[in-house]
mmCIF file of N, CA and C in Angstrom:
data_model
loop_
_atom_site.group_PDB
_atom_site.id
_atom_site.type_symbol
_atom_site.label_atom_id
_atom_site.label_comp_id
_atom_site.label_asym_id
_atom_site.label_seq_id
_atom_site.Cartn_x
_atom_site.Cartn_y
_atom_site.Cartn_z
ATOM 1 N N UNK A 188 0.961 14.431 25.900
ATOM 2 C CA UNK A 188 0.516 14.462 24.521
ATOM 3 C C UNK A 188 -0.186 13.149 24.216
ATOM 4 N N UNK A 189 -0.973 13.031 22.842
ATOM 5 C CA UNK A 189 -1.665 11.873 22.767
ATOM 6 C C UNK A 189 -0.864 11.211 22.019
ATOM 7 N N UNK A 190 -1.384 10.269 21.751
ATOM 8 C CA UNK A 190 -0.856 9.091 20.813
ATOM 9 C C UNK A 190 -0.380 9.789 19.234
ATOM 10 N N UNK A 191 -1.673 10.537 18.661
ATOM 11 C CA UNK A 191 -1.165 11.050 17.405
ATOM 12 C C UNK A 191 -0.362 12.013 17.392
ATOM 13 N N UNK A 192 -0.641 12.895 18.276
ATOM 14 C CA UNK A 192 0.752 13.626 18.165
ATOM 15 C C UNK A 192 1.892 13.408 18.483
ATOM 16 N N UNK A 193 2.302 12.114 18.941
ATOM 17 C CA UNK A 193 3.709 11.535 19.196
ATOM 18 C C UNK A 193 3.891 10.868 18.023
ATOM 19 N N UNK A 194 2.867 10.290 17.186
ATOM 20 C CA UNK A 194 3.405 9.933 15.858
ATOM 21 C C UNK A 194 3.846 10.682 15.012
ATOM 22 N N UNK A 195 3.225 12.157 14.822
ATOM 23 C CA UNK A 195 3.251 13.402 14.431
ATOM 24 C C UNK A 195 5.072 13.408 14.804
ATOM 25 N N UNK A 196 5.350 13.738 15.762
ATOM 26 C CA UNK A 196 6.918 14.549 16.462
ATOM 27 C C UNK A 196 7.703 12.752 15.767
ATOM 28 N N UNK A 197 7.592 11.667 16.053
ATOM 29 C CA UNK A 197 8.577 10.775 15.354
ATOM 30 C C UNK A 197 8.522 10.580 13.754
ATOM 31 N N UNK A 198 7.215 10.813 13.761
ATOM 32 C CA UNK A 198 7.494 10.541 11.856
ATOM 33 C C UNK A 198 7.049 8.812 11.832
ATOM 34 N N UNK A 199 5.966 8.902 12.047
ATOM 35 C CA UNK A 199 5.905 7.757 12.068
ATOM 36 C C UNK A 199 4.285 7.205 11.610
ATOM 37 N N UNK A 200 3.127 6.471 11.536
ATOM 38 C CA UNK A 200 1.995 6.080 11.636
ATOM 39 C C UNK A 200 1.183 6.393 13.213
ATOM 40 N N UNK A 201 0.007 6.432 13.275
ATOM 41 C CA UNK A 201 -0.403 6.558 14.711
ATOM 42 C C UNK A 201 -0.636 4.915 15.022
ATOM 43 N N UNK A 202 -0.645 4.209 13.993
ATOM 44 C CA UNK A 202 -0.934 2.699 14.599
ATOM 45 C C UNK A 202 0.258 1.917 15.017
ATOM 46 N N UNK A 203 1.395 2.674 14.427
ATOM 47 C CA UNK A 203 2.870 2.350 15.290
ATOM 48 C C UNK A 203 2.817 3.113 16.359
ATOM 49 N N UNK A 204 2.678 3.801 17.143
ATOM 50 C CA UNK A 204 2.683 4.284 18.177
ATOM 51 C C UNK A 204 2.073 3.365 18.738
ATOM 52 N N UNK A 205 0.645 3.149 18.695
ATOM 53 C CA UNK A 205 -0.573 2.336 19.372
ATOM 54 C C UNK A 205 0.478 0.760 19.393
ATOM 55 N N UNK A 206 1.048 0.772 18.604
ATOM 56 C CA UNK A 206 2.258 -0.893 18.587
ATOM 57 C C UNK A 206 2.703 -0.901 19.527
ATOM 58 N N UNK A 207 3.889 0.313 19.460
ATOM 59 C CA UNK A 207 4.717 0.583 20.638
ATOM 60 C C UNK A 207 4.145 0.333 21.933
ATOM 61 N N UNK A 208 2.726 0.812 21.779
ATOM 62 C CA UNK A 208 2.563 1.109 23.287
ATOM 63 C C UNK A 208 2.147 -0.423 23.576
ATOM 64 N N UNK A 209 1.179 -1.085 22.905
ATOM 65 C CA UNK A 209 1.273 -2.181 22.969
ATOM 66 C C UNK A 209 2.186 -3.309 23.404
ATOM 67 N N UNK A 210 3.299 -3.224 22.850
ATOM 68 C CA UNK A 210 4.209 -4.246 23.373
ATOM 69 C C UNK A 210 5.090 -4.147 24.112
ATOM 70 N N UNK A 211 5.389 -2.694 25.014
ATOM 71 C CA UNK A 211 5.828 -1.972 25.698
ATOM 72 C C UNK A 211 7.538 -1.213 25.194
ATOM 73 N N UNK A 212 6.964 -0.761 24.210
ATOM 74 C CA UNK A 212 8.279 -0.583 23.820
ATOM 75 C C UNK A 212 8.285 1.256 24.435
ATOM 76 N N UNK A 213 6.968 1.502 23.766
ATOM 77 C CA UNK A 213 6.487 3.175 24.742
ATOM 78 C C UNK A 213 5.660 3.319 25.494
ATOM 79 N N UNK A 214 6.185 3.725 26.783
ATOM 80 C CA UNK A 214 5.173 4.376 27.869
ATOM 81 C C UNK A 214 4.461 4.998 27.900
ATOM 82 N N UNK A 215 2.926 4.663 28.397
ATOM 83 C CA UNK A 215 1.685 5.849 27.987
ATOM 84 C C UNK A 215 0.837 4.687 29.344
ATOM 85 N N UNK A 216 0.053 6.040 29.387
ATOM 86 C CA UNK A 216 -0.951 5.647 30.236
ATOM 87 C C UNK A 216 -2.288 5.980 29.645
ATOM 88 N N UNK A 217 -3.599 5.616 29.873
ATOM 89 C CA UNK A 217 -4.759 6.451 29.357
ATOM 90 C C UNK A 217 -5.301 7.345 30.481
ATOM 91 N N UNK A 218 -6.097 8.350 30.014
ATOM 92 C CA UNK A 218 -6.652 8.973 30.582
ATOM 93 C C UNK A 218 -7.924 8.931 30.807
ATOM 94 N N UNK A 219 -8.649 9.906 31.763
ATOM 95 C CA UNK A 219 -10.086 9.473 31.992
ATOM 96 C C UNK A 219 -11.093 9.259 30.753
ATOM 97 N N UNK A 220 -10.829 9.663 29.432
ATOM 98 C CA UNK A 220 -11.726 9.684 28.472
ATOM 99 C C UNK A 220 -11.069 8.369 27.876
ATOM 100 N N UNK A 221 -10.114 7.636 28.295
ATOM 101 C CA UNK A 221 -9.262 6.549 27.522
ATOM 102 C C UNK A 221 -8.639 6.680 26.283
ATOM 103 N N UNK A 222 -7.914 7.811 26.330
ATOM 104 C CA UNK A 222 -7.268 7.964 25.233
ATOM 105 C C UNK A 222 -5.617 7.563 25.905
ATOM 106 N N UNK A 223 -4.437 7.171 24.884
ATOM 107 C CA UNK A 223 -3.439 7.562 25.530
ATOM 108 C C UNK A 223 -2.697 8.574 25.528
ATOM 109 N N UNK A 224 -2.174 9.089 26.606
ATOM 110 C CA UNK A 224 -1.112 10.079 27.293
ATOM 111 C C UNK A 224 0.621 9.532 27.138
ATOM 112 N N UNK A 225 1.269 10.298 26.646
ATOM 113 C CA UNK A 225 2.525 10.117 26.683
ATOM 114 C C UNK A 225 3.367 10.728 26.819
ATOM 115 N N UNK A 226 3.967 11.001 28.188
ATOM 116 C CA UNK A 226 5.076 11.971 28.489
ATOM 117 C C UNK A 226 5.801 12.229 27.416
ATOM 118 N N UNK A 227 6.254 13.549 27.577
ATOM 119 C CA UNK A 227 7.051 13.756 26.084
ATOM 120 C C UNK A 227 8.504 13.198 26.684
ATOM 121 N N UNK A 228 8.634 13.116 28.303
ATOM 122 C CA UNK A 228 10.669 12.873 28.161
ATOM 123 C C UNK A 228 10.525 11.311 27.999
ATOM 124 N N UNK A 229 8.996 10.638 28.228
ATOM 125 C CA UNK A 229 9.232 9.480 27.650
ATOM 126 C C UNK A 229 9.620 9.398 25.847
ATOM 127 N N UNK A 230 8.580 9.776 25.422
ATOM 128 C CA UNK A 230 8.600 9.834 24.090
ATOM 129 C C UNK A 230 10.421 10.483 23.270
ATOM 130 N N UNK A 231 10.715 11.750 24.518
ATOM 131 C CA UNK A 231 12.291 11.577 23.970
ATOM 132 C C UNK A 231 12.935 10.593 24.541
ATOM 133 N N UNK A 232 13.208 9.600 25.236
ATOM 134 C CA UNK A 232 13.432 8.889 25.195
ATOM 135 C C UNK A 232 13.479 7.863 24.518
ATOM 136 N N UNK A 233 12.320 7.361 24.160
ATOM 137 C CA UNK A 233 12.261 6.093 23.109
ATOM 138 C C UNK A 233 12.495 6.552 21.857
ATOM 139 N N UNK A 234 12.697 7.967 21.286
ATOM 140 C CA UNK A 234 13.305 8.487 20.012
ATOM 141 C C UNK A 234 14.607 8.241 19.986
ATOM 142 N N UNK A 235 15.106 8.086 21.259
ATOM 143 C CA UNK A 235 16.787 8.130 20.934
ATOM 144 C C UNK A 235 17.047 6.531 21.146
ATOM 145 N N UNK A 236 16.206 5.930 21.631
ATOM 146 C CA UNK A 236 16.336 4.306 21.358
ATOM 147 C C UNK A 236 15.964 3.639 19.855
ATOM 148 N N UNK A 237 15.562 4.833 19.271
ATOM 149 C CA UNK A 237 15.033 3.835 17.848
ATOM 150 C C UNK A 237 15.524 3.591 17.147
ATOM 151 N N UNK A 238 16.048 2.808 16.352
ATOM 152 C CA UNK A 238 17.338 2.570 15.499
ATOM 153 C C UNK A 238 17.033 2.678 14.201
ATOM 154 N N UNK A 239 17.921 2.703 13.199
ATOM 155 C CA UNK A 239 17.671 3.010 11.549
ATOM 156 C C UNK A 239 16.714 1.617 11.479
ATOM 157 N N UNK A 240 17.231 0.392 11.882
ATOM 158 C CA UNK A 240 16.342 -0.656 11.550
ATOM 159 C C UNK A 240 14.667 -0.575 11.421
ATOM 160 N N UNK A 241 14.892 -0.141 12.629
ATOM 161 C CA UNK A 241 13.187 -0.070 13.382
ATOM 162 C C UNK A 241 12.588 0.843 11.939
ATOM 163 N N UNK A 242 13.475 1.850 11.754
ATOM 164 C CA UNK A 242 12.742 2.855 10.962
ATOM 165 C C UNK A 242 12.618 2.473 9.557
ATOM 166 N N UNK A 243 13.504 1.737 8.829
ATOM 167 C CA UNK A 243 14.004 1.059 7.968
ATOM 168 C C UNK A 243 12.878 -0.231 7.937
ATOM 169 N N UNK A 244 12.356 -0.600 8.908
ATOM 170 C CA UNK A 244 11.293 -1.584 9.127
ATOM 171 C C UNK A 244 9.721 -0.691 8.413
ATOM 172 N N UNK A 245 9.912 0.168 9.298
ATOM 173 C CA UNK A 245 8.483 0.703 9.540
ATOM 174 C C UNK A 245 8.677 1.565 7.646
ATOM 175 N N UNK A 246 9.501 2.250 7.370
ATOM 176 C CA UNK A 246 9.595 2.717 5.526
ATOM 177 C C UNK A 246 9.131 1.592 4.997
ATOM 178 N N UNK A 247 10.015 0.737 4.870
ATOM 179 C CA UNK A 247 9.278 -0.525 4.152
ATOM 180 C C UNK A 247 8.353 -1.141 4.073
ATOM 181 N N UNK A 248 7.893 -1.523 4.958
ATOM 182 C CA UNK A 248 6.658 -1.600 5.183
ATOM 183 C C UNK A 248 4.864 -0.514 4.753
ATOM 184 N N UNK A 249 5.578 0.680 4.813
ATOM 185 C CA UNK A 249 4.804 1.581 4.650
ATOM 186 C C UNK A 249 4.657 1.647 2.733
ATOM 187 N N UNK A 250 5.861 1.538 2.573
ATOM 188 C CA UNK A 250 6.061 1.381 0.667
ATOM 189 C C UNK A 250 5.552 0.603 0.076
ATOM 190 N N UNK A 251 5.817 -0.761 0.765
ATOM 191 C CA UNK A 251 4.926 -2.014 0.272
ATOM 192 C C UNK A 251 3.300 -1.797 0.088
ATOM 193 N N UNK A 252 3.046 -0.928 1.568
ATOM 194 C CA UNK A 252 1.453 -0.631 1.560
ATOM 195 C C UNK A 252 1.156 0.198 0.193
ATOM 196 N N UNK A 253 1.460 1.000 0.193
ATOM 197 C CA UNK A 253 1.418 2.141 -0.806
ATOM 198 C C UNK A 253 1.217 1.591 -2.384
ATOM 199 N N UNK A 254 2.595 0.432 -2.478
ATOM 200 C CA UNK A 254 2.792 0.195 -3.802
ATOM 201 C C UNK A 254 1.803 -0.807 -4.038
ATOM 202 N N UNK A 255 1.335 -1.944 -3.200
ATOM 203 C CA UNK A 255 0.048 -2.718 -2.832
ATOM 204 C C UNK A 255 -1.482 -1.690 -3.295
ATOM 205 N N UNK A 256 -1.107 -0.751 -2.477
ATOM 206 C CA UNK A 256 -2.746 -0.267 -3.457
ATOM 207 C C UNK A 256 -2.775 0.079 -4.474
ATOM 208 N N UNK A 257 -1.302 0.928 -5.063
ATOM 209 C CA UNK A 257 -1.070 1.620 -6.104
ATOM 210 C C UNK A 257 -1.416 0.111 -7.817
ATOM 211 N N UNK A 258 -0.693 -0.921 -6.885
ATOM 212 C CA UNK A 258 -0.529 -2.339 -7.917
ATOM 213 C C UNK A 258 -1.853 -2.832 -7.990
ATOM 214 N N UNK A 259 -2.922 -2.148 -7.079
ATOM 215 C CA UNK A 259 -4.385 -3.036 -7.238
ATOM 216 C C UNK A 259 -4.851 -2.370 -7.575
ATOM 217 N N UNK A 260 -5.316 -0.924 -8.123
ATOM 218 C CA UNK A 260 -5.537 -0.240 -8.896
ATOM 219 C C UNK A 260 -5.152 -0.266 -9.944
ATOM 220 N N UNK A 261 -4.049 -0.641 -10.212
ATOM 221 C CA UNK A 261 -3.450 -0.880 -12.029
ATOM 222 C C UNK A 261 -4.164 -2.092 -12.527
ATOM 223 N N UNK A 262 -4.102 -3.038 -11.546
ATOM 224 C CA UNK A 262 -4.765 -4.857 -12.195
ATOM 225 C C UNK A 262 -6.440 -4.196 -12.269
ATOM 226 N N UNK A 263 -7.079 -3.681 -11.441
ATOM 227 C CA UNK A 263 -8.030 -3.540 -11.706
ATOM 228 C C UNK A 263 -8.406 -2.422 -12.818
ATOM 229 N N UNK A 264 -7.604 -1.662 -13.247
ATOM 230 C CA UNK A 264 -8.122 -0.037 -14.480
ATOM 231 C C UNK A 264 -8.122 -1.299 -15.780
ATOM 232 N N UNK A 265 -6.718 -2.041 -15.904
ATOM 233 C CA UNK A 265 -6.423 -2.702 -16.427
ATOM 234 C C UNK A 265 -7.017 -3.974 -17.017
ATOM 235 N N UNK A 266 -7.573 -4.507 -15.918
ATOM 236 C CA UNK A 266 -8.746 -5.704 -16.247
ATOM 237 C C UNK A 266 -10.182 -4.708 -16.747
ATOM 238 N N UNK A 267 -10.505 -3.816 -15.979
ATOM 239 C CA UNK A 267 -11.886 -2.865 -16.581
ATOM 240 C C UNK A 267 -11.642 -2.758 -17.968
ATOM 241 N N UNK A 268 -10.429 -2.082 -18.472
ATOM 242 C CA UNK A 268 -10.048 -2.071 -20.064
ATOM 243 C C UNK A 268 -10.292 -2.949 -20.697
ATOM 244 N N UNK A 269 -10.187 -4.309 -20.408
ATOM 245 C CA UNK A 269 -10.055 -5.403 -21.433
ATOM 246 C C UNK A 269 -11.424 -5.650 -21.638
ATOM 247 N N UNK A 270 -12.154 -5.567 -20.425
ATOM 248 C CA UNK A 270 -13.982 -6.043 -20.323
ATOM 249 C C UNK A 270 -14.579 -5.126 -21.540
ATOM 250 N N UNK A 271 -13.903 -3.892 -21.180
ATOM 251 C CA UNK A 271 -14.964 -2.678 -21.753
ATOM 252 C C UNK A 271 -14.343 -2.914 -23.185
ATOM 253 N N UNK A 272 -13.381 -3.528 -23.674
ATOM 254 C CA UNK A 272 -13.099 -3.043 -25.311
ATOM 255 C C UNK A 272 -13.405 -4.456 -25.538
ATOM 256 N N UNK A 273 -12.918 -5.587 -24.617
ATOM 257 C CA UNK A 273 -13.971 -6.684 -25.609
ATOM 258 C C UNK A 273 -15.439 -6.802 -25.910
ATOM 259 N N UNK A 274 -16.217 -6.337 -24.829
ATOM 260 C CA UNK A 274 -17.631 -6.026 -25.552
ATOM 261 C C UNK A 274 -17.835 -4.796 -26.720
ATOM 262 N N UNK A 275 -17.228 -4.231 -26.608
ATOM 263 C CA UNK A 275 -17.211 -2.960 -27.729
ATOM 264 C C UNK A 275 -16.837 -3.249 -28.786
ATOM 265 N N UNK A 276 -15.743 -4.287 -28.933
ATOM 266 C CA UNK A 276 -15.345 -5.150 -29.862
ATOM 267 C C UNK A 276 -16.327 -5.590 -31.404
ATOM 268 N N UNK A 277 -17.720 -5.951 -30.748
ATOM 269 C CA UNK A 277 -18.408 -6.889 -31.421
ATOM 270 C C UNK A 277 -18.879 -5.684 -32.542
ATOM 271 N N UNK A 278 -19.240 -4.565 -31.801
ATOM 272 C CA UNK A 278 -19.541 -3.540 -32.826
ATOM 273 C C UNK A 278 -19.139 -3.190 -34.235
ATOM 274 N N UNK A 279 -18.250 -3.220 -34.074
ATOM 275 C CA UNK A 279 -16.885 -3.638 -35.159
ATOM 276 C C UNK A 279 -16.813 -4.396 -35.742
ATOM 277 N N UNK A 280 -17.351 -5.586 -35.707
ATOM 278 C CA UNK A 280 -17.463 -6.662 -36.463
ATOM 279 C C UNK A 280 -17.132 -6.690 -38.575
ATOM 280 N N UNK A 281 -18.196 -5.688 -38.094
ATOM 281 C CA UNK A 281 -18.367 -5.314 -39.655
ATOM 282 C C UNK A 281 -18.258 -4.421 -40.286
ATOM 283 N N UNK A 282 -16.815 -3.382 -40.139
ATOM 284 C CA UNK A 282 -15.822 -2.783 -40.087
ATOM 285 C C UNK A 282 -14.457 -3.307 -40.062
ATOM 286 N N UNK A 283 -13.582 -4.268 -40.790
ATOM 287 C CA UNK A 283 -12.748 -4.525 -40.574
ATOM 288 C C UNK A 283 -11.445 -4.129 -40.050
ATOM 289 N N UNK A 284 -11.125 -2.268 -40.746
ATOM 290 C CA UNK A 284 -10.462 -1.275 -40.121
ATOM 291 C C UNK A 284 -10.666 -0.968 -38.858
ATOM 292 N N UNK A 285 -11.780 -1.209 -38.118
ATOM 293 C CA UNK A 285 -12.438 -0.169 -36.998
ATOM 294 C C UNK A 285 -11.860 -1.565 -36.372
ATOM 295 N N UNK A 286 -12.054 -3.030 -36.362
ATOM 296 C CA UNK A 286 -12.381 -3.980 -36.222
ATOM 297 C C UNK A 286 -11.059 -4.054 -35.540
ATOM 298 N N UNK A 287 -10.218 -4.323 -36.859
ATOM 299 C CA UNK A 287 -8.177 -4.506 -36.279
ATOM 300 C C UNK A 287 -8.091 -3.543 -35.237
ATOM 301 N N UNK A 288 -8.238 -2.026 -35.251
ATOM 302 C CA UNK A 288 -7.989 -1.380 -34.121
ATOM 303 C C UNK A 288 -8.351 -1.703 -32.719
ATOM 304 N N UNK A 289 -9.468 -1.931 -33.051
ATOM 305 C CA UNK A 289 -10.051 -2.537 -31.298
ATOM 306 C C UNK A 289 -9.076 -3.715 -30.922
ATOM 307 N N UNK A 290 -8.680 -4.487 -32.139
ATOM 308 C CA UNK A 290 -8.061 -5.469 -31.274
ATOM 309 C C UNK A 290 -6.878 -5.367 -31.115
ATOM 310 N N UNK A 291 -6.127 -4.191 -31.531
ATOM 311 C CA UNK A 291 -4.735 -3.768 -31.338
ATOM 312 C C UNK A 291 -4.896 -2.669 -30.098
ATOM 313 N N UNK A 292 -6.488 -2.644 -29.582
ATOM 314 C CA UNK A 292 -6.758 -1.892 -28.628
ATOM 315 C C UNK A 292 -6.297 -2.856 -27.136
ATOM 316 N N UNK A 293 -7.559 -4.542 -27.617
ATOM 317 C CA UNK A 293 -7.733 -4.716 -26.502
ATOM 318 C C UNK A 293 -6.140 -6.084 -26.201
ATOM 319 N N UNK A 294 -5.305 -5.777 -27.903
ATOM 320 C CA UNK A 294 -4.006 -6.261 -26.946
ATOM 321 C C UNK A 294 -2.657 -5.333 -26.154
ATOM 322 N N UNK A 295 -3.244 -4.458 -26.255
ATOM 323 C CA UNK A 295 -2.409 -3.634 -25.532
ATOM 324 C C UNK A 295 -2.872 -3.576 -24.169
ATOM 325 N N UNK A 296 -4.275 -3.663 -24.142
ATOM 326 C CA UNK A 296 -4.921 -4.153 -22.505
ATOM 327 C C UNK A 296 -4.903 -5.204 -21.840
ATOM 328 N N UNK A 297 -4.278 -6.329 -22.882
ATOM 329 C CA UNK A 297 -3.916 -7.183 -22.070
ATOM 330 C C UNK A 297 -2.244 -7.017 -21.543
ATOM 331 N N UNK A 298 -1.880 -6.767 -22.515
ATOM 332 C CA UNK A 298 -0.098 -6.545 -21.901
ATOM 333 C C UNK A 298 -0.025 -5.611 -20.975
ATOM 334 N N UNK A 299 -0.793 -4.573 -20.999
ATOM 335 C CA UNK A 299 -1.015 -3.975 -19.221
ATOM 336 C C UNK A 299 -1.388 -4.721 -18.161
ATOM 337 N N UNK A 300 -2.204 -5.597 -18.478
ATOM 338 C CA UNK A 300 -2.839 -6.412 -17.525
ATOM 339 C C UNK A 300 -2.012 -7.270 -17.009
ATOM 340 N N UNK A 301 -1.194 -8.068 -18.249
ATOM 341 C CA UNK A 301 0.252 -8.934 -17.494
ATOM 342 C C UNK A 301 1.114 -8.262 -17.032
ATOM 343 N N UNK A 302 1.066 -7.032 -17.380
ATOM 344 C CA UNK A 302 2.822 -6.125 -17.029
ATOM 345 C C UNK A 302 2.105 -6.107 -14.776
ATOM 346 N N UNK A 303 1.213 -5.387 -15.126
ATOM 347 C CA UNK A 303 0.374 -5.168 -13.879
ATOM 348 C C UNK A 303 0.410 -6.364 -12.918
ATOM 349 N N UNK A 304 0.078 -7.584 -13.416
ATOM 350 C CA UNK A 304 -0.428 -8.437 -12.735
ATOM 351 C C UNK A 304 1.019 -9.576 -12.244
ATOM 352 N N UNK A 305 2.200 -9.393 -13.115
ATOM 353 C CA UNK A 305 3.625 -9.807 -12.920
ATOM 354 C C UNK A 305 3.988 -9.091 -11.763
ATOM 355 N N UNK A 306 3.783 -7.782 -11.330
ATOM 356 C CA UNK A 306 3.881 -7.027 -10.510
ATOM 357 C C UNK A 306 3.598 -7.625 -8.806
ATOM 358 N N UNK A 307 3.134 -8.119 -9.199
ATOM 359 C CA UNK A 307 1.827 -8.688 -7.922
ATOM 360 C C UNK A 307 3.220 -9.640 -7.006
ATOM 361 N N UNK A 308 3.909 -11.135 -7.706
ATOM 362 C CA UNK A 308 5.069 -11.270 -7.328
ATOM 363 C C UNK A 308 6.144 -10.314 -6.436
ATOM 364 N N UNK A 309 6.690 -9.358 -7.323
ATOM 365 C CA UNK A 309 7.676 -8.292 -6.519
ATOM 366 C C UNK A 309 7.021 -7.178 -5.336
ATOM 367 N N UNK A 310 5.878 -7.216 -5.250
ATOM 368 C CA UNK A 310 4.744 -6.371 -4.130
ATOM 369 C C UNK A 310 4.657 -7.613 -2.835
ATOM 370 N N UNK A 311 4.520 -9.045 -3.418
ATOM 371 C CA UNK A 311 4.509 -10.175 -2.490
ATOM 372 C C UNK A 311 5.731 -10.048 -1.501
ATOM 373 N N UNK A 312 7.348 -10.204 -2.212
ATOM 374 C CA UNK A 312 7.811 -10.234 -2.045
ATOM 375 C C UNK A 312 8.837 -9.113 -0.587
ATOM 376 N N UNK A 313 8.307 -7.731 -1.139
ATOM 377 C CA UNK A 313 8.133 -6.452 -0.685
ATOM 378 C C UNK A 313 7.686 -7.028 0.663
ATOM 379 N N UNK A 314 6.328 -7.260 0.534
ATOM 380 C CA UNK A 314 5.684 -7.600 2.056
ATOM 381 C C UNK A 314 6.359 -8.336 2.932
ATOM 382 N N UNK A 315 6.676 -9.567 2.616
ATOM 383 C CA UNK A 315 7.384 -10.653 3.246
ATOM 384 C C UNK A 315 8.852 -10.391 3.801
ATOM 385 N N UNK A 316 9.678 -9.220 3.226
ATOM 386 C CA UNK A 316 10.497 -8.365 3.434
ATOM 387 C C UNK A 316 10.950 -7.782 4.906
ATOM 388 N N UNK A 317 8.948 -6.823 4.396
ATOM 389 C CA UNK A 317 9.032 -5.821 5.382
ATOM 390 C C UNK A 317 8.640 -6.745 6.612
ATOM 391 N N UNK A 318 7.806 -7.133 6.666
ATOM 392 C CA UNK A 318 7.269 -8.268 7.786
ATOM 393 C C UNK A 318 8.676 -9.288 8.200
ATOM 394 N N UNK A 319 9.298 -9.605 8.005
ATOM 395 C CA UNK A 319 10.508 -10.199 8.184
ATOM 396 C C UNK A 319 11.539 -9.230 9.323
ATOM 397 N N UNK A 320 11.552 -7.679 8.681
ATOM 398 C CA UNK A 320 12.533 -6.832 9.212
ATOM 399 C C UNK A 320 11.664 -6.319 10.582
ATOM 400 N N UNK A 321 10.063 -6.117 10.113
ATOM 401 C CA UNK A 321 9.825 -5.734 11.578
ATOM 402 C C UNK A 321 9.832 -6.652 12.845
ATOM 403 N N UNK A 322 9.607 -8.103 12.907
ATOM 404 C CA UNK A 322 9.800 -8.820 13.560
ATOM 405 C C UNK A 322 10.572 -9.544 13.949
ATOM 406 N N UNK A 323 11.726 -8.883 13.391
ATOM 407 C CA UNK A 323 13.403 -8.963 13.837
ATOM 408 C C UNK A 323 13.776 -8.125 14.558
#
């Protein structure tokens, strides 16, 4: 089997596999087109060597990724908001009603923006975590 489909049968990334094979934790050879090949009684094998850690490594890690893009998409919708209602802002000027709203608009875009951007800390943290557990 190839590389992705052994990530496929563990549950895992195909660039953890490509790890594994890398640092010899799984046996594979390539084949004439250079892809890798991996016995499957290897591959059961190194399934029953893998420990909650390893896996517990590789979740975490994978969450951090996730919550990392999910958290840079919020700082960024979030910062777009504030741009787009402070220039829109000026319109208003001379409207005082219309005027207060925008700016009860664009402080609510900023307290997204800090709630968002406080975030950034506990996502740091996340990483340094997961990177810690896999290289243990």
């Amino acid at each position: 089997m190839n590389a992705k489909e052994a990530a496929i049968l563990l549950g895992v990334h195909y660039k953890t596999i490509l790890n594994m094979i890398n640092d010899g934790r799984l046996a594979a050879s390539k084949n004439d087109s250079g892809d890798w090949v991996i016995s499957e009684s290897d591959l059961a094998a190194r399934e029953q060597r893998i420990e909650d850690k390893e896996f517990s490594a590789i979740y975490t890690h994978m969450a951090a990724q996730m919550i990392e893009k999910t958290h840079g998409r919020a700082v960024k919708a979030a910062r777009d908001d504030i741009i787009h209602i402070a220039r829109s802002i000026i319109k208003y000027a001379e409207r005082p009603d219309e005027f207060n709203q925008q700016v009860k608009r664009l402080q609510n875009a900023l307290d997204a923006y800090k709630a968002a951007d406080a975030l950034t800390y506990i996502v740091k943290s996340i990483q340094k975590q997961a990177e810690a557990e896999t290289q243990s």
